[in-house]
């Protein structure tokens, strides 16, 4: 099944890169980013759990390790993005002209592609190493040292550079923390087939609440900083998203996050409440990612049905790979 999923995805990626129009490529980008965030988020949660010797890691370790080992699949998903840099990123379009100063070294198609390959290779190696049996405190420390800067650079390259005027900020870190929350929520839902031991539940409750509060604080802080600084290029980034796209954030992502926090705050969640918190965090994660990525589409937004088809197809291939890895090593010591 895993080989079949990989072959199907390779063919789909090759077809999208060679024959996909701007709408297909635009639908491909947020789907690739979504599944990538789950994988590198799982890598971060694993590293934090090992480093702090947390009890809550044990029940969710198998699904997290399976997610971390899905990074080779994500390299296939990256193919259309790397081939179509000039279509997906306004700064790379021929009519944009050469970048000036230090941006010429960063916002260049060749440098973009080389960095992307470097990120994916680094994460794949770390994922394989951290998913081995045993305790990995030293490796986890090294993983976080390498993962954090690479994830922030990738967020700037793949997401924030769609607006060439955007400056480095807390946005990249907020995107990474949101990926941690999404990966933890997905792993908890996957682990319900073998319910966690009672001693691990309080830790999972605290971890979910902490990450949900961190997501809210980081996005709110970034908004306040931009509003107080009154920088036109950064204000324009928000204004584009509060127009036609405002309903995604204010009507879906923010209510889901606030409801998740309100349900996660009281202790002793119980199975149904923890499930609801995880589902709400996943809804928030998906909606917020589309809200961040889509308004800067150079060729406009694709039809919703195309978004659903591409996201569902890539998600199906990723879940098949993840499930195969999960079943191959269902538990680790």
CSV table of N, CA, C and O in Angstrom, one decimal, residues 5 8-9 12 24 27-32 34-35 38 73 77 286 290 294 303-321:
chain,number,residue,atom,x,y,z
A,5,UNK,N,0.9,4.1,-2.9
A,5,UNK,CA,0.6,5.5,-2.6
A,5,UNK,C,1.8,6.4,-3.1
A,5,UNK,O,1.5,7.5,-3.6
A,8,UNK,N,1.6,6.6,-6.9
A,8,UNK,CA,0.5,7.4,-7.3
A,8,UNK,C,0.8,8.9,-7.1
A,8,UNK,O,0.5,9.7,-8.0
A,9,UNK,N,1.4,9.2,-6.0
A,9,UNK,CA,1.7,10.6,-5.7
A,9,UNK,C,2.8,11.1,-6.6
A,9,UNK,O,2.8,12.2,-7.1
A,12,UNK,N,1.2,11.9,-9.8
A,12,UNK,CA,0.3,13.1,-9.7
A,12,UNK,C,1.2,14.3,-9.6
A,12,UNK,O,0.9,15.4,-10.2
A,24,UNK,N,-4.3,24.6,-10.7
A,24,UNK,CA,-3.9,23.4,-10.1
A,24,UNK,C,-2.7,23.6,-9.1
A,24,UNK,O,-2.7,23.1,-8.0
A,27,UNK,N,-3.8,25.3,-6.0
A,27,UNK,CA,-4.5,24.4,-5.1
A,27,UNK,C,-3.5,23.5,-4.4
A,27,UNK,O,-3.7,23.0,-3.3
A,28,UNK,N,-2.4,23.1,-5.1
A,28,UNK,CA,-1.4,22.2,-4.6
A,28,UNK,C,-0.6,22.8,-3.4
A,28,UNK,O,-0.3,22.1,-2.5
A,29,UNK,N,-0.3,24.1,-3.5
A,29,UNK,CA,0.6,24.7,-2.5
A,29,UNK,C,0.1,24.6,-1.1
A,29,UNK,O,0.8,24.1,-0.2
A,30,UNK,N,-1.1,25.1,-0.7
A,30,UNK,CA,-1.5,24.9,0.7
A,30,UNK,C,-1.7,23.5,1.1
A,30,UNK,O,-1.5,23.2,2.3
A,31,UNK,N,-2.0,22.6,0.2
A,31,UNK,CA,-2.2,21.2,0.6
A,31,UNK,C,-0.8,20.6,0.9
A,31,UNK,O,-0.7,19.9,1.9
A,32,UNK,N,0.2,20.9,0.1
A,32,UNK,CA,1.6,20.5,0.5
A,32,UNK,C,2.0,21.1,1.8
A,32,UNK,O,2.6,20.4,2.7
A,34,UNK,N,0.1,22.0,4.3
A,34,UNK,CA,-0.7,21.4,5.4
A,34,UNK,C,0.0,20.1,5.9
A,34,UNK,O,0.2,19.9,7.1
A,35,UNK,N,0.2,19.2,5.0
A,35,UNK,CA,0.8,17.8,5.4
A,35,UNK,C,2.2,18.0,5.8
A,35,UNK,O,2.7,17.2,6.7
A,38,UNK,N,2.2,19.0,9.5
A,38,UNK,CA,1.9,17.9,10.4
A,38,UNK,C,3.2,17.1,10.6
A,38,UNK,O,3.5,16.6,11.8
A,73,UNK,N,7.7,11.1,1.6
A,73,UNK,CA,6.4,11.3,0.8
A,73,UNK,C,6.3,12.8,0.5
A,73,UNK,O,5.9,13.2,-0.6
A,77,UNK,N,5.6,15.5,-2.8
A,77,UNK,CA,4.6,16.6,-2.8
A,77,UNK,C,5.3,17.9,-3.2
A,77,UNK,O,4.6,18.8,-3.8
A,286,UNK,N,-6.3,24.2,9.7
A,286,UNK,CA,-6.5,24.2,8.3
A,286,UNK,C,-7.1,25.5,7.8
A,286,UNK,O,-6.6,26.1,6.8
A,290,UNK,N,-5.0,28.3,5.2
A,290,UNK,CA,-5.6,28.8,3.9
A,290,UNK,C,-5.7,30.3,4.0
A,290,UNK,O,-5.4,31.0,3.0
A,294,UNK,N,-3.6,31.8,0.8
A,294,UNK,CA,-4.3,32.0,-0.4
A,294,UNK,C,-4.5,33.5,-0.9
A,294,UNK,O,-4.4,33.8,-2.1
A,303,UNK,N,-11.1,27.4,-7.9
A,303,UNK,CA,-12.4,27.1,-7.4
A,303,UNK,C,-12.4,26.2,-6.2
A,303,UNK,O,-11.4,25.3,-6.1
A,304,UNK,N,-13.3,26.3,-5.3
A,304,UNK,CA,-13.3,25.5,-4.0
A,304,UNK,C,-13.2,24.0,-4.3
A,304,UNK,O,-12.6,23.2,-3.6
A,305,UNK,N,-13.9,23.5,-5.4
A,305,UNK,CA,-13.9,22.1,-5.6
A,305,UNK,C,-12.5,21.6,-6.0
A,305,UNK,O,-12.1,20.4,-5.6
A,306,UNK,N,-11.7,22.4,-6.6
A,306,UNK,CA,-10.3,22.0,-7.0
A,306,UNK,C,-9.5,21.9,-5.7
A,306,UNK,O,-8.7,21.0,-5.6
A,307,UNK,N,-9.7,22.9,-4.8
A,307,UNK,CA,-9.0,22.8,-3.5
A,307,UNK,C,-9.3,21.5,-2.8
A,307,UNK,O,-8.4,20.9,-2.3
A,308,UNK,N,-10.6,21.2,-2.8
A,308,UNK,CA,-11.0,19.9,-2.1
A,308,UNK,C,-10.4,18.7,-2.7
A,308,UNK,O,-9.9,17.8,-2.0
A,309,UNK,N,-10.4,18.7,-4.1
A,309,UNK,CA,-9.9,17.5,-4.8
A,309,UNK,C,-8.4,17.3,-4.5
A,309,UNK,O,-7.9,16.2,-4.2
A,310,UNK,N,-7.6,18.4,-4.7
A,310,UNK,CA,-6.2,18.3,-4.5
A,310,UNK,C,-5.8,18.0,-3.0
A,310,UNK,O,-5.0,17.1,-2.7
A,311,UNK,N,-6.5,18.7,-2.1
A,311,UNK,CA,-6.2,18.4,-0.7
A,311,UNK,C,-6.6,17.0,-0.3
A,311,UNK,O,-5.8,16.3,0.5
A,312,UNK,N,-7.7,16.5,-0.8
A,312,UNK,CA,-8.1,15.2,-0.5
A,312,UNK,C,-7.2,14.1,-1.1
A,312,UNK,O,-6.9,13.1,-0.4
A,313,UNK,N,-6.8,14.4,-2.3
A,313,UNK,CA,-5.9,13.4,-3.0
A,313,UNK,C,-4.5,13.3,-2.3
A,313,UNK,O,-4.0,12.2,-2.0
A,314,UNK,N,-3.9,14.5,-2.0
A,314,UNK,CA,-2.6,14.5,-1.3
A,314,UNK,C,-2.8,13.9,0.2
A,314,UNK,O,-1.9,13.2,0.7
A,315,UNK,N,-3.9,14.3,0.8
A,315,UNK,CA,-4.2,13.8,2.1
A,315,UNK,C,-4.3,12.3,2.2
A,315,UNK,O,-3.8,11.6,3.1
A,316,UNK,N,-5.0,11.7,1.2
A,316,UNK,CA,-5.2,10.3,1.1
A,316,UNK,C,-3.9,9.6,0.9
A,316,UNK,O,-3.6,8.6,1.6
A,317,UNK,N,-3.0,10.1,0.0
A,317,UNK,CA,-1.7,9.4,-0.1
A,317,UNK,C,-0.9,9.5,1.1
A,317,UNK,O,-0.2,8.6,1.5
A,318,UNK,N,-0.9,10.7,1.8
A,318,UNK,CA,-0.1,10.9,3.0
A,318,UNK,C,-0.6,9.9,4.2
A,318,UNK,O,0.1,9.3,4.9
A,319,UNK,N,-2.0,9.8,4.3
A,319,UNK,CA,-2.5,9.0,5.3
A,319,UNK,C,-2.2,7.5,5.1
A,319,UNK,O,-1.9,6.7,6.0
A,320,UNK,N,-2.2,7.1,3.8
A,320,UNK,CA,-1.9,5.7,3.5
A,320,UNK,C,-0.4,5.4,3.9
A,320,UNK,O,-0.1,4.4,4.5
A,321,UNK,N,0.5,6.3,3.6
A,321,UNK,CA,1.9,6.2,4.0
A,321,UNK,C,2.0,6.2,5.5
A,321,UNK,O,2.7,5.3,6.1
